[in-house]
Amino acid sequence: MRMTLLWCLCLTALIDHARGYGRGAPDWTCSTMTPSHSGSLAQATPASDYQITTSSGSFTPGESITVTITALNGKDFKGYLMHAIDEGTGSVLGTFSITGGGQTMCGSARNQAVTHTNKASKTTESFSWTAPANANGNIVFVSTIVQSYSVYWMNVRSTAVSPASAVVTTKQTTAAPSIKTSSTTMSVVSTKKPESTSSQLVTDKVTVTPAPPSSTTTPSQPPVAGALMMDASCGDTRGCFVSCEGTDCQYVVSWEYKLEYVDFSIERKVEGGGQKWVAIAFSNDVKMGDDDVFHCISDSTGRVTVARSFNMGTSNQPINNPQEGISSVSGSFTDGVFRCSFRYSQVAPNNRRKRQSTTRPMTDLHLHRHLMLGDGPAFRDSVGMHTQNPVVTADLVNLQLTSIIGDVARYPLVKVHGCLMILAWIFCTGVGLIFARFYKPVWSERTILGLKVWFQFHRGLMVTTLVLTLVGFIIIFVEANGYSKISAPMGKGYTESHPILGIIVTILTVTNPIMALFRPGPKDKNRPIFNWAHWAVGMAAHILGVITICFGVELQKVGAPKYTVFVVIGYIVYHVLMEITLKVYDLFAERQSSARIEHMEMKNGNGATQNGNSFRPEETKRDPKDSIIKKILLVFHVAIAFAFTLTLLLLVTQY
């Protein structure tokens, strides 16, 4: 039962990673407001059963109002995450305090948002929100509301709450002046008191002109917080590289090609807060290395800068004069969406030369190359390691075309590696260890090539495991060009241990057969030590091997569906139950055998004759564990292990 208990402990740990966050949202959701519920997407329909209300329609800076989340129509909710934003800028403002249930989180003081403390059903939850002293715009309370693990709504909003100083009753209005900036024209409605005779609007770098009296314009609405949609000009005047489901996109990279320059726009949903970067790179293949990079960095003030760099292997390297050829820069990082646009003056096709001011030639955008997109944390003016593996176009990109590209590069060697490990550790090891632990007494009088049946099956399956593991290990090292750290999806930092665990499993896999070469004889005094060591190494390799697969199927390059990890967990549950079943059956068989022998001894008078016939001890030589039931259970186990293996292979290869 020792191995069964260890499997149960590992299963508990894995399920803890896979379940939802019943004690509140994790810190990394502060910017995205997105639950880490594998395989679940936000509801596309309006959250008509939930509303957010405030105790007042206005607020005074420095004072508090009550904010309430309420379930309607007999519904309830289990979780939530809510913060307050400036309706105009999208910035998170104010601080929360608890008046009933819930807890505060986010921000340096951990009080810029509120979330649940348990997953019990709720119909209402109230909090106190204090406006900052410098608040001067409309405030909207935005929440993600979770009804169940797979059903939740994002961007549930309250009615806008206005600063008390802005609530003024007027009878006269002036004409709406038109504000012209470098890229946008909008109108501003101004009010003045009856006794006023003139008004003046003072701004920086803004020209104010009276709007024509015959036309009326409406201020453009700010984008929905955290929303990202495809550029309407994609496929028309701009080429685009996108990942969208319906109107919701994860990233949109677009470009407009001119002979002298190319205008780029990068929009991507980015998880986490602080300084961030997004970047596009042009590569001759789908791997990092010798790539021309344009990276956008958002500093702590929200200012976005753009610079050139290049990838040397898997690390990013700066160059001299990184702004060379870059102009018309603009961008922002708000509500979990990083936006960056710039113009790059490219080199003419026949005039590509190395400039004196840089250690790398100017990027030639006339060439057809793969387009990469990545993001990660920034440190001052440098980029850190990407938070996820960059997405790469499957084919070479011609920037002169205005096509929409949605297909991304696949990594066949990664999939081959995964398939080999699934075959090795789900099927071969899962069956081979069962033979060694429970089937030594079965077919005890039969041999295959002079060796017992159980041993031949066990050795054959474990040697197959060794070969598959070594081949898979070599393949992934070739793919990664040696040892390489991986980028874990946000909230799944445990997957970063996948390479280390894989190396440990490989070492254990090689160690066990080497130990077997020095196995003491059956009567040797050191044989028990060997048996324990052999068992411990094999058990550790099996458990770590399956856990490594569990982490591996969640990696981006594998491309498996999010629910694949639950198939692996399902296999673990089944394997534990099968071991328990076989162990219980063996204990039952031993007890039945002992009772039968004791009964026969009493009946035969400890070997005396009965009805003239002497008692024959050889009748009890057949091991009670060697039964048809054990053989049926073995066939069943092989079939189920094969079914799990086939399912995982299909999930890894077909997506």
mmCIF file of C-alpha atoms in Angstrom, residues 10-196:
data_model
loop_
_atom_site.group_PDB
_atom_site.id
_atom_site.type_symbol
_atom_site.label_atom_id
_atom_site.label_comp_id
_atom_site.label_asym_id
_atom_site.label_seq_id
_atom_site.Cartn_x
_atom_site.Cartn_y
_atom_site.Cartn_z
ATOM 1 C CA CYS A 10 0.616 13.300 -5.639
ATOM 2 C CA LEU A 11 -2.943 13.206 -6.971
ATOM 3 C CA THR A 12 -4.097 15.591 -4.251
ATOM 4 C CA ALA A 13 -1.346 18.034 -5.174
ATOM 5 C CA LEU A 14 -2.213 17.879 -8.888
ATOM 6 C CA ILE A 15 -5.925 18.373 -8.293
ATOM 7 C CA ASP A 16 -5.099 21.394 -6.150
ATOM 8 C CA HIS A 17 -3.417 22.956 -9.192
ATOM 9 C CA ALA A 18 -6.284 22.053 -11.508
ATOM 10 C CA ARG A 19 -9.208 23.243 -9.400
ATOM 11 C CA GLY A 20 -10.506 26.778 -9.159
ATOM 12 C CA TYR A 21 -9.471 29.361 -6.582
ATOM 13 C CA GLY A 22 -12.168 28.902 -3.925
ATOM 14 C CA ARG A 23 -10.395 31.168 -1.423
ATOM 15 C CA GLY A 24 -10.168 34.179 -3.681
ATOM 16 C CA ALA A 25 -8.669 35.284 -6.959
ATOM 17 C CA PRO A 26 -4.863 34.936 -7.275
ATOM 18 C CA ASP A 27 -2.755 38.106 -7.407
ATOM 19 C CA TRP A 28 -1.809 37.742 -11.053
ATOM 20 C CA THR A 29 -5.463 38.286 -12.101
ATOM 21 C CA CYS A 30 -5.390 41.888 -10.858
ATOM 22 C CA SER A 31 -4.768 43.233 -14.360
ATOM 23 C CA THR A 32 -6.560 40.618 -16.474
ATOM 24 C CA MET A 33 -9.624 40.031 -14.239
ATOM 25 C CA THR A 34 -9.700 36.559 -15.831
ATOM 26 C CA PRO A 35 -10.286 33.399 -13.735
ATOM 27 C CA SER A 36 -7.715 30.611 -14.146
ATOM 28 C CA HIS A 37 -10.361 28.011 -14.959
ATOM 29 C CA SER A 38 -8.851 25.591 -17.475
ATOM 30 C CA GLY A 39 -11.060 24.939 -20.480
ATOM 31 C CA SER A 40 -13.572 27.660 -19.578
ATOM 32 C CA LEU A 41 -14.298 30.924 -21.357
ATOM 33 C CA ALA A 42 -16.275 33.955 -20.208
ATOM 34 C CA GLN A 43 -19.955 33.970 -21.124
ATOM 35 C CA ALA A 44 -20.745 35.911 -24.284
ATOM 36 C CA THR A 45 -24.282 36.805 -23.135
ATOM 37 C CA PRO A 46 -24.931 39.815 -20.854
ATOM 38 C CA ALA A 47 -24.860 39.168 -17.107
ATOM 39 C CA SER A 48 -28.565 39.970 -16.701
ATOM 40 C CA ASP A 49 -28.790 38.052 -13.424
ATOM 41 C CA TYR A 50 -26.202 40.232 -11.669
ATOM 42 C CA GLN A 51 -25.828 43.928 -11.011
ATOM 43 C CA ILE A 52 -23.458 46.308 -9.254
ATOM 44 C CA THR A 53 -25.044 49.224 -7.418
ATOM 45 C CA THR A 54 -23.680 52.141 -5.407
ATOM 46 C CA SER A 55 -25.123 53.967 -2.413
ATOM 47 C CA SER A 56 -24.743 57.293 -4.214
ATOM 48 C CA GLY A 57 -24.576 58.511 -7.793
ATOM 49 C CA SER A 58 -21.717 60.862 -6.928
ATOM 50 C CA PHE A 59 -18.614 60.832 -4.782
ATOM 51 C CA THR A 60 -16.414 63.314 -2.964
ATOM 52 C CA PRO A 61 -12.644 62.784 -3.149
ATOM 53 C CA GLY A 62 -11.408 61.279 0.111
ATOM 54 C CA GLU A 63 -14.857 60.079 1.197
ATOM 55 C CA SER A 64 -16.468 56.646 0.951
ATOM 56 C CA ILE A 65 -19.506 55.097 -0.714
ATOM 57 C CA THR A 66 -20.937 51.576 -0.476
ATOM 58 C CA VAL A 67 -20.711 49.254 -3.494
ATOM 59 C CA THR A 68 -22.878 46.120 -3.683
ATOM 60 C CA ILE A 69 -22.867 43.066 -5.957
ATOM 61 C CA THR A 70 -26.346 41.510 -6.115
ATOM 62 C CA ALA A 71 -27.664 38.329 -7.755
ATOM 63 C CA LEU A 72 -31.133 38.630 -9.317
ATOM 64 C CA ASN A 73 -33.868 36.233 -10.456
ATOM 65 C CA GLY A 74 -33.106 33.629 -7.804
ATOM 66 C CA LYS A 75 -29.493 33.173 -8.941
ATOM 67 C CA ASP A 76 -26.359 33.186 -6.815
ATOM 68 C CA PHE A 77 -22.607 33.451 -7.328
ATOM 69 C CA LYS A 78 -19.580 31.758 -5.812
ATOM 70 C CA GLY A 79 -16.744 34.152 -6.611
ATOM 71 C CA TYR A 80 -15.935 37.641 -7.810
ATOM 72 C CA LEU A 81 -13.123 40.121 -8.412
ATOM 73 C CA MET A 82 -13.980 43.827 -8.564
ATOM 74 C CA HIS A 83 -12.121 47.103 -8.875
ATOM 75 C CA ALA A 84 -12.947 50.721 -9.708
ATOM 76 C CA ILE A 85 -11.670 52.434 -12.854
ATOM 77 C CA ASP A 86 -11.663 55.935 -14.267
ATOM 78 C CA GLU A 87 -14.176 55.773 -17.121
ATOM 79 C CA GLY A 88 -12.034 57.983 -19.296
ATOM 80 C CA THR A 89 -8.521 56.616 -18.776
ATOM 81 C CA GLY A 90 -9.203 53.080 -17.564
ATOM 82 C CA SER A 91 -6.856 53.568 -14.615
ATOM 83 C CA VAL A 92 -7.632 51.678 -11.402
ATOM 84 C CA LEU A 93 -8.528 54.176 -8.671
ATOM 85 C CA GLY A 94 -9.489 54.251 -5.008
ATOM 86 C CA THR A 95 -9.242 51.777 -2.160
ATOM 87 C CA PHE A 96 -11.640 49.201 -0.744
ATOM 88 C CA SER A 97 -12.343 48.179 2.826
ATOM 89 C CA ILE A 98 -14.402 45.238 4.039
ATOM 90 C CA THR A 99 -17.767 45.790 5.679
ATOM 91 C CA GLY A 100 -19.017 42.197 5.556
ATOM 92 C CA GLY A 101 -17.568 39.293 3.597
ATOM 93 C CA GLY A 102 -14.719 39.224 1.106
ATOM 94 C CA GLN A 103 -11.110 40.391 1.228
ATOM 95 C CA THR A 104 -9.068 43.144 -0.365
ATOM 96 C CA MET A 105 -6.190 42.579 -2.798
ATOM 97 C CA CYS A 106 -4.117 44.178 -5.594
ATOM 98 C CA GLY A 107 -1.879 47.227 -5.456
ATOM 99 C CA SER A 108 1.060 47.910 -3.171
ATOM 100 C CA ALA A 109 -1.252 48.156 -0.146
ATOM 101 C CA ARG A 110 -3.421 45.247 -1.363
ATOM 102 C CA ASN A 111 -6.622 47.260 -1.241
ATOM 103 C CA GLN A 112 -7.375 48.294 -4.835
ATOM 104 C CA ALA A 113 -9.747 45.372 -5.464
ATOM 105 C CA VAL A 114 -11.988 42.936 -3.596
ATOM 106 C CA THR A 115 -12.499 39.202 -4.008
ATOM 107 C CA HIS A 116 -14.234 36.290 -2.263
ATOM 108 C CA THR A 117 -12.844 34.265 0.630
ATOM 109 C CA ASN A 118 -14.729 31.003 -0.001
ATOM 110 C CA LYS A 119 -16.757 29.296 -2.711
ATOM 111 C CA ALA A 120 -20.042 29.210 -0.796
ATOM 112 C CA SER A 121 -23.089 30.435 -2.717
ATOM 113 C CA LYS A 122 -23.809 34.154 -2.265
ATOM 114 C CA THR A 123 -26.647 36.428 -3.304
ATOM 115 C CA THR A 124 -25.176 39.770 -2.250
ATOM 116 C CA GLU A 125 -21.864 41.226 -1.094
ATOM 117 C CA SER A 126 -21.128 44.828 -0.059
ATOM 118 C CA PHE A 127 -17.927 46.848 0.363
ATOM 119 C CA SER A 128 -16.816 50.362 1.181
ATOM 120 C CA TRP A 129 -14.880 52.215 -1.525
ATOM 121 C CA THR A 130 -12.910 55.395 -0.786
ATOM 122 C CA ALA A 131 -12.245 57.832 -3.610
ATOM 123 C CA PRO A 132 -8.680 59.143 -4.004
ATOM 124 C CA ALA A 133 -8.019 62.807 -3.339
ATOM 125 C CA ASN A 134 -7.146 63.496 -6.978
ATOM 126 C CA ALA A 135 -10.184 61.799 -8.547
ATOM 127 C CA ASN A 136 -11.880 64.150 -11.020
ATOM 128 C CA GLY A 137 -13.544 61.850 -13.577
ATOM 129 C CA ASN A 138 -16.441 59.425 -13.685
ATOM 130 C CA ILE A 139 -15.849 56.149 -11.845
ATOM 131 C CA VAL A 140 -17.167 52.755 -12.936
ATOM 132 C CA PHE A 141 -17.003 49.587 -10.829
ATOM 133 C CA VAL A 142 -16.027 46.607 -12.976
ATOM 134 C CA SER A 143 -16.292 42.999 -11.817
ATOM 135 C CA THR A 144 -15.789 39.418 -12.905
ATOM 136 C CA ILE A 145 -18.578 37.286 -11.392
ATOM 137 C CA VAL A 146 -18.266 33.492 -11.134
ATOM 138 C CA GLN A 147 -21.453 31.433 -10.999
ATOM 139 C CA SER A 148 -19.660 28.072 -11.228
ATOM 140 C CA TYR A 149 -16.274 26.751 -12.315
ATOM 141 C CA SER A 150 -17.187 26.844 -16.021
ATOM 142 C CA VAL A 151 -19.723 29.709 -15.993
ATOM 143 C CA TYR A 152 -18.564 33.249 -15.332
ATOM 144 C CA TRP A 153 -19.013 36.755 -16.697
ATOM 145 C CA MET A 154 -16.373 39.416 -17.183
ATOM 146 C CA ASN A 155 -16.718 43.174 -17.449
ATOM 147 C CA VAL A 156 -19.917 43.394 -15.371
ATOM 148 C CA ARG A 157 -20.249 47.158 -14.816
ATOM 149 C CA SER A 158 -22.010 49.572 -12.527
ATOM 150 C CA THR A 159 -23.555 52.846 -13.601
ATOM 151 C CA ALA A 160 -20.928 55.596 -13.721
ATOM 152 C CA VAL A 161 -20.476 57.548 -10.489
ATOM 153 C CA SER A 162 -19.557 61.229 -10.966
ATOM 154 C CA PRO A 163 -17.471 63.518 -8.746
ATOM 155 C CA ALA A 164 -19.771 65.715 -6.644
ATOM 156 C CA SER A 165 -18.079 68.878 -7.965
ATOM 157 C CA ALA A 166 -19.106 67.942 -11.510
ATOM 158 C CA VAL A 167 -22.831 67.676 -10.726
ATOM 159 C CA VAL A 168 -23.938 71.222 -11.646
ATOM 160 C CA THR A 169 -27.310 72.422 -12.902
ATOM 161 C CA THR A 170 -26.997 74.909 -15.771
ATOM 162 C CA LYS A 171 -29.405 76.691 -18.022
ATOM 163 C CA GLN A 172 -27.134 77.989 -20.751
ATOM 164 C CA THR A 173 -24.584 76.120 -22.828
ATOM 165 C CA THR A 174 -22.025 77.268 -25.305
ATOM 166 C CA ALA A 175 -21.366 75.760 -28.663
ATOM 167 C CA ALA A 176 -19.221 72.666 -28.523
ATOM 168 C CA PRO A 177 -15.658 73.563 -29.410
ATOM 169 C CA SER A 178 -13.693 71.124 -31.538
ATOM 170 C CA ILE A 179 -10.399 69.845 -30.192
ATOM 171 C CA LYS A 180 -7.907 68.805 -32.847
ATOM 172 C CA THR A 181 -4.960 66.638 -31.999
ATOM 173 C CA SER A 182 -2.435 65.033 -34.305
ATOM 174 C CA SER A 183 -4.660 62.030 -34.941
ATOM 175 C CA THR A 184 -8.171 62.650 -33.587
ATOM 176 C CA THR A 185 -10.878 65.312 -33.689
ATOM 177 C CA MET A 186 -13.436 65.306 -30.904
ATOM 178 C CA SER A 187 -15.868 67.785 -29.360
ATOM 179 C CA VAL A 188 -16.173 68.870 -25.756
ATOM 180 C CA VAL A 189 -19.458 70.175 -24.358
ATOM 181 C CA SER A 190 -18.788 72.960 -21.876
ATOM 182 C CA THR A 191 -21.181 74.610 -19.444
ATOM 183 C CA LYS A 192 -21.092 78.025 -17.829
ATOM 184 C CA LYS A 193 -23.107 79.798 -15.259
ATOM 185 C CA PRO A 194 -25.582 82.494 -16.312
ATOM 186 C CA GLU A 195 -23.341 85.289 -15.039
ATOM 187 C CA SER A 196 -20.374 84.116 -17.077
#
